[in-house]
Amino acid sequence: RRNAFVDELSRALKARGVTVPAKLDKDWDYNGSVGLPIKKNRVWWFSSFRNWGYNNFAPNTFYADGRQGVDDNLIQAYTNRGTVQINSRNKFTAMYDKLPKFRGHRNIETGTVDPNAAVVQKTPLAYNGQAKWTSTVSNKLLIEAGYSTNYYNYSLHYEPEVAGPSAAKPYGDISHLDLITNRLSVAAQMDFRDWFMKRNVVSSVSYVTGSHAFKTGIQYG
């Protein structure tokens, strides 16, 4: 039954013009971490890194030399965290998480975009940062204050082989969309850069007794 289903699916795809299916090219995941005390019972540090991705052969898509097009990716994560026990009642923590990303042929995975009409996605600087102070003033009173930020900077640019303006082509390569096959070729339809930052400040005071609890604070972003 399974083989019959695959054969039928293949016939249906071929009827819609698919000549080669999508399939995995390669995937990987490398990671490691280390944690250690900087000062006994007072300062601790933790770091980790990860490098991973998966590349897929895109369906019905080929490079100029006849090779099947690839949706190529690279994702990374670099995490660092520190904790300081200032004294018996006060603690401070901080974290920085950097998340760069690269995608060489975004949109190619649809099977209707030629490699030179895809876009190069680059995210050279993306990170999360956080710092928090906690103070146990007494066995009933707790004060907390923190700051966090999220930054994301990415661009979607033409593929390297797309020609820019010249004397022969004053507008450079222009994107072509075939209305019959819905196929995009020659150049991408977008070329831009975008970035944003989000900041948050939080603080709170908690007062807890054996029978009652009171908490107030602010959040600002």
N, CA and C of each residue as an Amber inpcrd file, in Angstrom:
protein
   663
   0.8170000  -1.1980000   0.0000000   0.0000000   0.0000000   0.0000000
   0.8610000   1.2620000   0.0000000   1.9430000   1.2100000   0.7690000
   2.8020000   2.3870000   0.8600000   3.4360000   2.7010000  -0.4900000
   3.9380000   1.6970000  -1.1910000   4.5580000   1.9190000  -2.4930000
   3.5420000   2.4440000  -3.5000000   2.3230000   1.9310000  -3.4360000
   1.2850000   2.3930000  -4.3540000   0.9690000   3.8670000  -4.0930000
   0.9520000   4.2570000  -2.8080000   0.6700000   5.6490000  -2.4690000
   1.7840000   6.5530000  -2.9970000   3.0480000   6.1180000  -2.8270000
   4.1730000   6.9030000  -3.3120000   4.1180000   7.0390000  -4.8250000
   3.8170000   5.9470000  -5.5200000   3.7230000   5.9960000  -6.9820000
   2.6200000   6.9430000  -7.4250000   1.4800000   6.8950000  -6.7610000
   0.3740000   7.7640000  -7.1190000   0.7390000   9.2170000  -6.8550000
   1.4000000   9.4780000  -5.7210000   1.8260000  10.8290000  -5.3970000
   2.8130000  11.3390000  -6.4400000   3.7150000  10.4830000  -6.8780000
   4.6840000  10.8750000  -7.8970000   3.9960000  11.2300000  -9.2020000
   3.0000000  10.4360000  -9.5670000   2.2750000  10.7260000 -10.8040000
   1.5370000  12.0640000 -10.6910000   0.9700000  12.3270000  -9.5040000
   0.2540000  13.5850000  -9.3150000   1.2030000  14.7720000  -9.3930000
   2.3750000  14.6170000  -8.8160000   3.3560000  15.7130000  -8.8690000
   3.8560000  15.9240000 -10.3010000   4.1220000  14.8410000 -10.9820000
   4.5930000  14.9620000 -12.3620000   3.5440000  15.6340000 -13.2390000
   2.2790000  15.3520000 -12.9510000   1.1990000  15.9630000 -13.7280000
   1.1580000  17.4740000 -13.5250000   1.6870000  17.9250000 -12.3840000
   1.7230000  19.3590000 -12.1010000   3.0620000  19.9880000 -12.4850000
   3.9060000  19.2150000 -13.1890000   5.1490000  19.7650000 -13.7130000
   6.3650000  19.5920000 -12.8410000   6.2670000  18.8220000 -11.7520000
   7.4270000  18.6050000 -10.8840000   8.3160000  17.5320000 -11.4940000
   9.5760000  17.8760000 -11.7240000  10.5090000  16.9200000 -12.3350000
  11.4090000  16.2470000 -11.3020000  11.7420000  16.9540000 -10.2250000
  12.5350000  16.3400000  -9.1500000  11.9210000  16.7550000  -7.8070000
  11.8450000  15.8550000  -6.8360000  11.2340000  16.1800000  -5.5440000
  12.2410000  16.8490000  -4.6080000  11.7210000  17.3730000  -3.5120000
  12.5860000  17.8850000  -2.4610000  13.1690000  16.7120000  -1.6800000
  14.3820000  16.8880000  -1.1790000  15.0060000  15.8480000  -0.3520000
  16.1300000  16.4910000   0.4580000  16.5400000  15.8020000   1.4950000
  17.5660000  16.3230000   2.3820000  18.9350000  16.2620000   1.7310000
  19.6730000  17.3600000   1.8140000  21.0580000  17.3930000   1.3640000
  21.9720000  16.9960000   2.5180000  21.9310000  17.7550000   3.6150000
  22.7120000  17.4120000   4.8050000  22.1830000  18.1960000   5.9960000
  22.4390000  17.6770000   7.1740000  22.1080000  18.4000000   8.4010000
  23.2070000  18.1580000   9.4330000  23.3160000  19.0400000  10.4060000
  24.3710000  18.9310000  11.4140000  23.9490000  19.7030000  12.6580000
  24.5780000  19.3640000  13.7590000  24.3050000  20.0460000  15.0230000
  25.5120000  19.8410000  15.9380000  26.3210000  20.8810000  16.0940000
  27.4740000  20.8490000  16.9830000  27.1940000  21.7850000  18.1560000
  27.4670000  21.3160000  19.3510000  27.2400000  22.1780000  20.5060000
  28.1470000  21.7760000  21.6600000  28.3340000  22.6960000  22.5690000
  29.1440000  22.4420000  23.7480000  28.8810000  23.5050000  24.7940000
  29.2280000  23.2280000  26.0240000  28.9940000  24.1900000  27.0940000
  30.0180000  23.9880000  28.2020000  30.2000000  25.0260000  29.0000000
  31.1040000  24.9620000  30.1420000  30.5640000  25.8690000  31.2400000
  30.6170000  25.4120000  32.4620000  30.1960000  26.2090000  33.6050000
  31.1920000  26.0400000  34.7360000  31.4800000  27.1040000  35.4300000
  32.4960000  27.0320000  36.4760000  32.3260000  28.1720000  37.4710000
  32.7880000  27.9730000  38.6980000  32.7690000  29.0610000  39.6760000
  33.9900000  29.9620000  39.4810000  33.7480000  31.2670000  39.3770000
  34.8580000  32.2170000  39.2880000  35.4230000  32.4940000  40.6790000
  34.5040000  32.6000000  41.6460000  34.8730000  32.7630000  43.0440000
  33.9500000  31.8890000  43.8690000  34.5180000  31.0420000  44.7060000
  33.7460000  30.0530000  45.4340000  32.6160000  30.6990000  46.2330000
  31.4060000  30.1290000  46.0290000  30.2060000  30.5760000  46.7450000
  29.8510000  32.0450000  46.5040000  30.3940000  32.6280000  45.4250000
  30.1380000  34.0440000  45.2000000  29.8570000  34.3790000  43.7200000
  30.7020000  33.9160000  42.8140000  30.5650000  34.2730000  41.3940000
  30.6140000  33.0020000  40.5470000  29.6280000  32.8590000  39.6440000
  29.5660000  31.7030000  38.7580000  29.4320000  32.1800000  37.2980000
  29.9260000  31.3420000  36.3930000  29.8640000  31.6680000  34.9650000
  29.4660000  30.4310000  34.1730000  28.6540000  30.6540000  33.1190000
  28.2430000  29.5690000  32.2300000  28.2640000  30.0750000  30.7960000
  28.8310000  29.2890000  29.8870000  28.8620000  29.6220000  28.4540000
  28.5090000  28.3880000  27.6390000  27.8510000  28.6140000  26.5160000
  27.5470000  27.5150000  25.6040000  27.5450000  28.0350000  24.1720000
  27.7600000  27.1280000  23.2330000  27.6660000  27.5020000  21.8190000
  26.9610000  26.3790000  21.0640000  26.3540000  26.7650000  19.9600000
  25.6970000  25.7840000  19.1030000  25.7900000  26.2390000  17.6560000
  26.1150000  25.3190000  16.7750000  26.2030000  25.5650000  15.3390000
  25.4000000  24.4620000  14.6650000  24.2870000  24.8230000  13.9790000
  23.4550000  23.7880000  13.3990000  22.7530000  24.3000000  12.1470000
  22.1840000  23.3740000  11.4250000  21.4540000  23.7330000  10.2130000
  21.0400000  22.4970000   9.4470000  20.2570000  22.6990000   8.4450000
  19.8640000  21.6150000   7.5470000  19.6770000  22.2140000   6.1530000
  20.2560000  21.5540000   5.1770000  20.1670000  21.9900000   3.7920000
  19.2970000  21.0120000   3.0160000  18.3100000  21.5410000   2.3150000
  17.4090000  20.7030000   1.5230000  17.5630000  21.0020000   0.0340000
  17.5040000  19.9570000  -0.7770000  17.3960000  20.1540000  -2.2130000
  15.9790000  20.6460000  -2.5120000  15.8780000  21.7630000  -3.2050000
  14.5680000  22.3330000  -3.5020000  13.9240000  21.5940000  -4.6750000
  12.6150000  21.3900000  -4.6550000  11.9450000  20.6730000  -5.7470000
  11.9100000  21.5060000  -7.0290000  12.1280000  20.8140000  -8.1250000
  11.9260000  21.4410000  -9.4350000  12.7690000  22.6920000  -9.6710000
  13.9420000  22.7430000  -9.0540000  14.7730000  23.9430000  -9.1370000
  16.2120000  23.5450000  -9.4350000  16.8520000  24.2850000 -10.3790000
  18.1970000  23.9290000 -10.8100000  19.0680000  25.1760000 -10.9790000
  20.3700000  24.9920000 -10.7170000  21.3430000  26.0270000 -11.0360000
  21.6110000  26.0060000 -12.5400000  22.3390000  27.0040000 -13.0000000
  22.6170000  27.1060000 -14.4360000  23.4110000  25.9120000 -14.9530000
  24.2320000  25.2890000 -14.0970000  25.0390000  24.1480000 -14.5490000
  24.2910000  22.8220000 -14.4540000  23.0010000  22.8590000 -14.0810000
  22.1980000  21.6530000 -14.0480000  22.0530000  21.0120000 -12.6800000
  22.8170000  21.4490000 -11.6880000  22.6880000  20.8920000 -10.3370000
  21.3690000  21.3190000  -9.7030000  20.8350000  20.4600000  -8.8570000
  19.5750000  20.7900000  -8.1850000  19.8120000  21.8990000  -7.1540000
  18.8850000  22.8590000  -7.0950000  19.0150000  23.9810000  -6.1810000
  18.9300000  23.5440000  -4.7260000  19.6600000  24.2670000  -3.8550000
  19.7270000  23.9200000  -2.4360000  19.2840000  25.1040000  -1.5810000
  18.4340000  24.8110000  -0.6150000  18.0590000  25.7900000   0.4150000
  19.0790000  25.6480000   1.5410000  20.1280000  26.4790000   1.5170000
  21.2600000  26.3460000   2.4320000  21.1200000  27.2790000   3.6290000
  21.4380000  26.7570000   4.8110000  21.2260000  27.4730000   6.0590000
  22.4080000  27.3140000   7.0070000  22.5610000  28.2850000   7.8960000
  23.5150000  28.1940000   8.9980000  22.9590000  29.0020000  10.1630000
  22.7810000  28.3650000  11.3170000  22.2560000  29.0190000  12.5130000
  23.2540000  28.8140000  13.6470000  23.4670000  29.8430000  14.4280000
  24.4130000  29.7630000  15.5320000  23.8060000  30.3870000  16.7930000
  24.3070000  29.9600000  17.9400000  23.8670000  30.5240000  19.2130000
  25.0600000  30.5490000  20.1600000  25.3020000  31.7040000  20.7410000
  26.3770000  31.8740000  21.7160000  25.7560000  32.4590000  22.9900000
  25.7410000  31.6770000  24.0500000  25.0700000  32.0690000  25.2900000
  26.0750000  32.2240000  26.4170000  25.9540000  33.3210000  27.1560000
  26.8060000  33.5630000  28.3160000  25.9390000  34.0350000  29.4750000
  26.2140000  33.4980000  30.6500000  25.4250000  33.8580000  31.8220000
  26.3350000  33.9550000  33.0360000  26.1560000  35.0180000  33.8010000
  26.9240000  35.2070000  35.0240000  26.0080000  35.4440000  36.2110000
  26.4100000  34.9310000  37.3650000  25.6490000  35.1150000  38.5940000
  26.5960000  35.5750000  39.7000000  26.1930000  36.6170000  40.4130000
  27.0000000  37.1500000  41.5160000  26.1470000  37.1850000  42.7760000
  26.5910000  36.4700000  43.7900000  25.9380000  36.5380000  45.0940000
  26.6380000  37.6510000  45.8770000  26.0540000  38.8420000  45.8180000
  26.7140000  40.0160000  46.4130000  26.8930000  39.8300000  47.9100000
  25.8480000  39.4240000  48.5680000  25.9070000  39.0550000  49.9860000
  24.7630000  38.0860000  50.2520000  24.4960000  37.8040000  51.4970000
  23.4890000  36.8000000  51.8170000  22.0830000  37.2040000  51.3880000
  21.8590000  38.5010000  51.1560000  20.5220000  38.9750000  50.8220000
  20.3810000  39.5000000  49.3950000  21.4790000  39.6940000  48.6770000
  21.4190000  40.3060000  47.3480000  22.1190000  39.4420000  46.3080000
  21.4420000  39.2820000  45.1740000  21.9860000  38.4960000  44.0660000
  21.7850000  39.2500000  42.7500000  22.7610000  39.1400000  41.8560000
  22.7000000  39.7950000  40.5450000  23.0000000  38.7550000  39.4670000
  22.1930000  38.7240000  38.4130000  22.4190000  37.8180000  37.2890000
  22.3850000  38.6020000  35.9790000  23.1310000  38.1330000  35.0040000
  23.1520000  38.7660000  33.6790000  23.3080000  37.6830000  32.6250000
  22.6750000  37.8950000  31.4730000  22.7090000  36.9270000  30.3870000
  22.8150000  37.6410000  29.0440000  23.6130000  37.0570000  28.1380000
  23.7190000  37.5800000  26.7690000  23.6770000  36.3970000  25.8150000
  22.7430000  36.4320000  24.8820000  22.5220000  35.3300000  23.9510000
  22.5830000  35.8750000  22.5270000  23.6620000  35.5900000  21.8070000
  23.8300000  36.0700000  20.4300000  23.3650000  34.9820000  19.4600000
  22.5850000  35.3890000  18.4170000  21.9260000  34.4250000  17.5370000
  22.0790000  34.7980000  16.0570000  23.2670000  34.7040000  15.4980000
  23.4230000  35.0120000  14.0600000  22.8320000  33.9070000  13.1820000
  22.3870000  34.3080000  11.9920000  21.7670000  33.3560000  11.0660000
  22.0990000  33.7320000   9.6280000  22.2310000  32.6980000   8.7850000
  22.4610000  32.9050000   7.3520000  21.5940000  31.9200000   6.5770000
  20.9690000  32.4270000   5.5220000  20.2070000  31.5630000   4.6150000
  20.5140000  32.0070000   3.1930000  21.1330000  31.1300000   2.4380000
  21.6590000  31.5210000   1.1390000  20.6370000  31.6770000   0.0310000
  19.5290000  30.9500000   0.0880000  18.5290000  30.9990000  -0.9860000
  17.1260000  30.9440000  -0.4040000  16.7430000  31.9900000   0.3000000
  15.3990000  32.0250000   0.8870000  14.3510000  32.1100000  -0.2370000
  13.2430000  31.4200000  -0.0670000  12.1110000  31.3170000  -1.0110000
  12.2970000  30.2110000  -2.0390000  13.4870000  29.6440000  -2.1290000
  13.7150000  28.6030000  -3.1410000  12.9520000  27.3260000  -2.7940000
  12.5690000  27.1840000  -1.5080000  11.9350000  25.9460000  -1.0560000
  10.5490000  25.7310000  -1.6550000   9.9610000  26.7660000  -2.2610000
   8.6140000  26.6260000  -2.8250000   8.5970000  25.8130000  -4.1090000
   9.7470000  25.7130000  -4.7660000   9.7940000  24.9900000  -6.0340000
   9.3650000  25.8150000  -7.2280000   9.0330000  27.0830000  -7.0130000
   8.6160000  27.9580000  -8.1160000   9.5370000  29.1780000  -8.2350000
  10.7170000  29.0870000  -7.6140000  11.6560000  30.2050000  -7.6400000
  13.0220000  29.6930000  -8.1030000  13.5580000  30.2860000  -9.1540000
  14.8980000  29.9300000  -9.6080000  15.9300000  30.4090000  -8.5900000
  17.1020000  29.7290000  -8.5150000  18.1200000  30.1370000  -7.5380000
  18.5030000  31.6050000  -7.6170000  18.5910000  32.1630000  -8.8330000
  18.9910000  33.5730000  -8.9370000  17.8550000  34.5320000  -8.5930000
  16.6400000  34.0000000  -8.4020000  15.5160000  34.8520000  -8.0050000
  15.1960000  34.7150000  -6.5160000  15.9880000  33.9050000  -5.8080000
  15.8450000  33.8090000  -4.3610000  16.5320000  35.0190000  -3.7220000
  16.5390000  35.0810000  -2.4050000  17.2160000  36.1780000  -1.7080000
  18.1740000  35.6080000  -0.6740000  19.2450000  36.3420000  -0.4440000
  20.2110000  35.9800000   0.5880000  19.7770000  36.6430000   1.8970000
  19.4520000  35.8420000   2.8860000  19.0760000  36.3860000   4.1930000
  20.2810000  36.3380000   5.1260000  20.6410000  37.4980000   5.6680000
  21.7350000  37.5710000   6.6220000  21.2380000  38.2400000   7.9020000
  21.5190000  37.6150000   9.0030000  21.1930000  38.1780000  10.3150000
  22.4930000  38.2110000  11.1120000  23.3540000  39.1930000  10.8370000
  24.6680000  39.2070000  11.4850000  24.6070000  39.5240000  12.9660000
  23.5910000  40.2990000  13.3740000  23.5160000  40.6890000  14.7730000
  22.0900000  40.5590000  15.2750000  21.8840000  39.5370000  16.0770000
  20.6070000  39.3360000  16.7500000  20.9420000  38.8140000  18.1350000
  20.3440000  39.4010000  19.1530000  20.7020000  38.9660000  20.4990000
  19.5830000  39.2500000  21.4900000  19.6480000  38.5370000  22.6080000
  18.8190000  38.7910000  23.7780000  19.7580000  39.1050000  24.9410000
  19.4430000  40.1420000  25.6840000  20.2400000  40.4950000  26.8460000
  19.3440000  40.7060000  28.0510000  19.8420000  40.3460000  29.2150000
  19.0060000  40.4500000  30.4120000  19.8690000  40.6310000  31.6460000
  19.4010000  41.4500000  32.5720000  20.0690000  41.6300000  33.8620000
  18.9980000  41.7440000  34.9390000  19.2650000  41.1460000  36.1090000
  18.2650000  41.1580000  37.1740000  18.9430000  41.2190000  38.5420000
  18.3790000  42.0390000  39.4120000  18.8370000  42.1550000  40.7960000
  17.7000000  41.7110000  41.7060000  18.0360000  40.8550000  42.6620000
  17.0670000  40.3470000  43.6290000  17.5760000  40.6260000  45.0350000
  16.7380000  41.2200000  45.8620000  17.1430000  41.5540000  47.2300000
  16.0940000  41.0330000  48.2210000  16.5430000  40.1480000  49.0810000
  15.6810000  39.6600000  50.1550000  15.9370000  40.5500000  51.3720000
  15.1560000  41.5880000  51.4910000  15.3690000  42.5660000  52.5510000
  15.1400000  41.9340000  53.9200000  14.1030000  41.1120000  54.0130000
  13.8120000  40.3790000  55.2470000  13.0980000  39.1060000  54.8730000
  12.6890000  38.3330000  55.8730000  11.9740000  37.1010000  55.5550000
  10.5420000  37.3660000  55.0820000  10.1550000  38.6400000  55.0200000
   8.8260000  39.0080000  54.5260000   8.8780000  39.9220000  53.2950000
   9.9850000  40.6050000  53.0960000  10.0550000  41.6320000  52.0470000
  11.0690000  41.2540000  50.9690000  10.6070000  41.2670000  49.7090000
  11.4540000  40.9290000  48.5530000  11.3670000  42.0430000  47.5200000
  12.5260000  42.4900000  47.0230000  12.5900000  43.5160000  45.9850000
  13.2890000  42.9290000  44.7650000  12.7130000  43.1610000  43.5770000
  13.2950000  42.6730000  42.3250000  13.3000000  43.7900000  41.2940000
  14.3540000  43.8500000  40.4970000  14.4410000  44.8340000  39.4060000
  15.2140000  44.2020000  38.2570000  14.7510000  44.4620000  37.0370000
  15.4180000  43.8480000  35.8920000  15.3050000  44.6710000  34.6280000
  16.1970000  44.3740000  33.6950000  16.2170000  45.0380000  32.3850000
  16.4890000  43.9590000  31.3330000  15.7760000  44.0320000  30.2260000
  16.0200000  43.0900000  29.1360000  15.9160000  43.8160000  27.8060000
  16.6120000  43.2930000  26.8180000  16.5770000  43.8800000  25.4770000
  16.6260000  42.7660000  24.4390000  15.9730000  43.0070000  23.3350000
  15.9720000  42.0750000  22.2150000  16.2740000  42.8730000  20.9500000
  17.3190000  42.4840000  20.2290000  17.7260000  43.2110000  19.0260000
  17.7840000  42.2350000  17.8560000  17.2510000  42.6780000  16.7170000
  17.2170000  41.8230000  15.5290000  17.5200000  42.6780000  14.3050000
  18.5540000  42.3240000  13.5740000  18.9910000  43.0750000  12.4070000
  19.1650000  42.0850000  11.2540000  18.3550000  42.2180000  10.2240000
  18.4900000  41.2760000   9.1210000  18.2930000  41.9760000   7.7780000
  18.8170000  41.3380000   6.7320000  18.6920000  41.8830000   5.3830000
  18.2910000  40.7690000   4.4340000  17.5550000  41.1500000   3.3990000
  17.2060000  40.2620000   2.2990000  17.7220000  40.9240000   1.0290000
  18.7850000  40.3540000   0.4510000  19.4380000  40.9820000  -0.7040000
  19.4060000  40.0530000  -1.9180000  19.6550000  40.6560000  -3.0770000
  19.7380000  39.8820000  -4.3120000  20.8580000  38.8420000  -4.2220000
  20.7020000  37.7770000  -4.9880000  21.7560000  36.7830000  -5.0840000
  22.9820000  37.3970000  -5.7670000  24.1900000  36.9050000  -5.4750000
  25.4200000  37.5050000  -6.0220000  25.4540000  37.5650000  -7.5450000
  24.7940000  36.6020000  -8.2130000  24.8620000  36.5760000  -9.6820000
  23.9030000  37.5590000 -10.3510000  23.0370000  38.1970000  -9.5830000
  22.1090000  39.1790000 -10.1570000  22.8790000  40.4620000 -10.4920000
  22.7370000  40.9190000 -11.7430000  23.4910000  42.0900000 -12.2210000
  22.8200000  43.3850000 -11.7950000  23.6180000  44.3320000 -11.3720000
  23.1220000  45.6470000 -11.0200000  23.0650000  46.5640000 -12.2310000
  22.7270000  47.8460000 -12.0340000  22.6410000  48.7990000 -13.1510000
  23.9640000  48.9300000 -13.8930000  23.8720000  49.0560000 -15.1970000
  25.0570000  49.2470000 -16.0540000  24.6260000  50.0040000 -17.3000000
  25.5750000  50.2890000 -18.1630000  25.2520000  50.9870000 -19.4010000
  24.3310000  50.1460000 -20.2820000  24.5680000  48.8290000 -20.2750000
  23.7350000  47.9380000 -21.0840000  22.3730000  47.6930000 -20.4300000
  22.3640000  47.6840000 -19.0920000  21.1140000  47.4630000 -18.3490000
  20.9710000  48.5750000 -17.3050000  20.3930000  49.6980000 -17.7000000
  20.3090000  50.8310000 -16.7620000  19.5350000  50.5290000 -15.4900000
  18.6560000  49.5350000 -15.5180000  17.9100000  49.1530000 -14.3220000
  18.4170000  47.8500000 -13.7070000  19.4660000  47.2750000 -14.3060000
  19.9680000  46.0000000 -13.8340000  19.0320000  44.8600000 -14.2050000
  19.2630000  43.6910000 -13.6110000  18.3770000  42.5520000 -13.8450000
  17.0180000  42.8230000 -13.2030000  15.9700000  42.5360000 -13.9390000
  14.6040000  42.7760000 -13.4570000  13.8950000  41.4450000 -13.2510000
  13.2170000  41.3250000 -12.1260000  12.5170000  40.1010000 -11.7730000
  11.4510000  39.7560000 -12.8190000  11.3700000  38.4720000 -13.1730000
  10.3760000  37.9840000 -14.1280000   9.4460000  36.9950000 -13.4290000
   8.1430000  37.1790000 -13.5690000   7.1670000  36.2410000 -13.0270000
   6.3170000  35.7170000 -14.1720000   6.3950000  34.4080000 -14.4190000
   5.5950000  33.7680000 -15.4620000   4.1870000  33.5440000 -14.9200000
   3.1970000  34.1950000 -15.4990000   1.8310000  34.1070000 -14.9900000
   1.1860000  32.7550000 -15.2660000   1.7440000  31.9890000 -16.2040000
   1.1990000  30.6620000 -16.5030000   1.7050000  29.6420000 -15.4820000
   3.0060000  29.6230000 -15.2470000   3.6050000  28.6400000 -14.3340000
   3.7950000  29.1870000 -12.9270000   3.5810000  30.4960000 -12.7720000
   3.8000000  31.1630000 -11.4790000   5.2490000  31.0270000 -11.0120000
   6.1780000  31.0150000 -11.9730000   7.5950000  30.8160000 -11.6550000
   8.3310000  32.1530000 -11.7090000   9.1580000  32.3710000 -10.6890000
   9.9450000  33.6010000 -10.5830000  11.3690000  33.3200000 -11.0390000
  11.9040000  34.2130000 -11.8570000  13.2540000  33.9970000 -12.3800000
  13.9940000  35.3270000 -12.5240000  15.2510000  35.2420000 -12.9150000
  16.1710000  36.3520000 -13.2110000  16.6330000  37.0840000 -11.9450000
  15.6970000  37.6160000 -11.1430000  16.0700000  38.3710000  -9.9390000
  14.9350000  38.3070000  -8.9200000  15.2620000  38.5800000  -7.6900000
  14.2520000  38.5710000  -6.6210000  13.3330000  39.7800000  -6.7320000
  12.2240000  39.7180000  -6.0270000  11.2690000  40.8230000  -6.0070000
  11.4840000  41.7500000  -4.8080000  12.5120000  41.4920000  -4.0180000
  12.7300000  42.3170000  -2.8280000  14.2300000  42.4800000  -2.5790000
  14.5790000  43.5720000  -1.9750000  15.9610000  43.8440000  -1.5910000
  15.9050000  44.9210000  -0.5150000  16.0690000  44.5270000   0.7430000
  15.9270000  45.5170000   1.8070000  16.6310000  45.0590000   3.0800000
  16.7030000  45.9730000   4.0120000  17.2640000  45.6930000   5.3340000
  16.2710000  46.1750000   6.3880000  16.1550000  45.4070000   7.4690000
  15.2260000  45.7720000   8.5380000  15.8790000  45.4730000   9.8810000
  15.5980000  46.2970000  10.8570000  16.1170000  46.0410000  12.1920000
  15.1840000  46.6550000  13.2230000  15.1970000  46.0850000  14.4170000
  14.3740000  46.6280000  15.4930000  14.9900000  46.2570000  16.8310000
  14.6690000  47.0480000  17.8300000  15.1100000  46.7640000  19.1880000
  13.9290000  46.9110000  20.1400000  13.8360000  46.0010000  21.0670000
  12.8010000  46.0310000  22.1040000  13.4930000  46.0840000  23.4610000
  13.0820000  47.0610000  24.3020000  13.6590000  47.1880000  25.6350000
  12.5530000  47.0710000  26.6810000  12.8600000  46.4410000  27.7840000
  11.8910000  46.2690000  28.8660000  12.5580000  46.5290000  30.2130000
  11.8350000  47.2170000  31.0810000  12.2800000  47.4390000  32.4530000
  11.1810000  46.9360000  33.3790000  11.5540000  46.1470000  34.3790000
  10.5710000  45.6300000  35.3280000  11.0980000  45.8070000  36.7510000
  10.1950000  46.0130000  37.6810000  10.5600000  46.0660000  39.0940000
   9.3350000  45.7110000  39.9140000   9.5780000  45.1430000  41.0730000
   8.4540000  44.7630000  41.9240000   8.8970000  44.6950000  43.3760000
   7.9240000  44.8660000  44.2660000   8.1240000  44.7300000  45.7060000
   7.0640000  43.7700000  46.2180000   7.4870000  42.7510000  46.9320000
   6.5630000  41.7530000  47.4710000   6.6800000  41.7220000  48.9940000
   5.5300000  41.6970000  49.6460000   5.5020000  41.5970000  51.1050000
   4.5850000  40.4300000  51.4600000   5.1460000  39.4340000  52.0930000
   4.4130000  38.1970000  52.3480000   4.4750000  37.8690000  53.8400000
   3.3240000  37.6340000  54.4140000   3.2430000  37.1680000  55.7970000
   2.6760000  35.7580000  55.7930000   2.4350000  35.2320000  56.9440000
   1.8930000  33.8820000  56.9830000   0.4900000  33.7800000  56.4320000
  -0.2660000  34.8650000  56.4760000  -1.6660000  34.8060000  56.0440000
  -2.0150000  35.7780000  54.9280000  -1.1380000  36.7500000  54.6260000
  -1.4330000  37.7430000  53.6000000  -0.2300000  37.9520000  52.6810000
  -0.5180000  38.4270000  51.4710000   0.5340000  38.7380000  50.5020000
   0.1800000  40.0020000  49.7380000   1.1750000  40.8450000  49.5330000
   0.9670000  42.0960000  48.7990000   2.1340000  42.2580000  47.8340000
   1.8220000  42.5910000  46.5810000   2.8600000  42.7940000  45.5810000
   2.4950000  43.9430000  44.6570000   3.4430000  44.7870000  44.3620000
   3.2320000  45.9040000  43.4330000   4.5030000  46.1050000  42.6350000
   4.3710000  46.6970000  41.4560000   5.5530000  46.9270000  40.6320000
   5.1810000  47.6150000  39.3310000   6.1580000  47.7560000  38.4570000
   5.9430000  48.3720000  37.1640000   6.5880000  47.5480000  36.0620000
   6.0410000  47.6670000  34.8760000   6.6290000  47.1120000  33.6620000
   6.5950000  48.1950000  32.6140000   7.7290000  48.4380000  31.9770000
   7.7770000  49.4590000  30.9280000   8.5800000  48.9360000  29.7610000
   8.0260000  49.1170000  28.5650000   8.7030000  48.6200000  27.3670000
   8.5410000  49.5990000  26.2330000
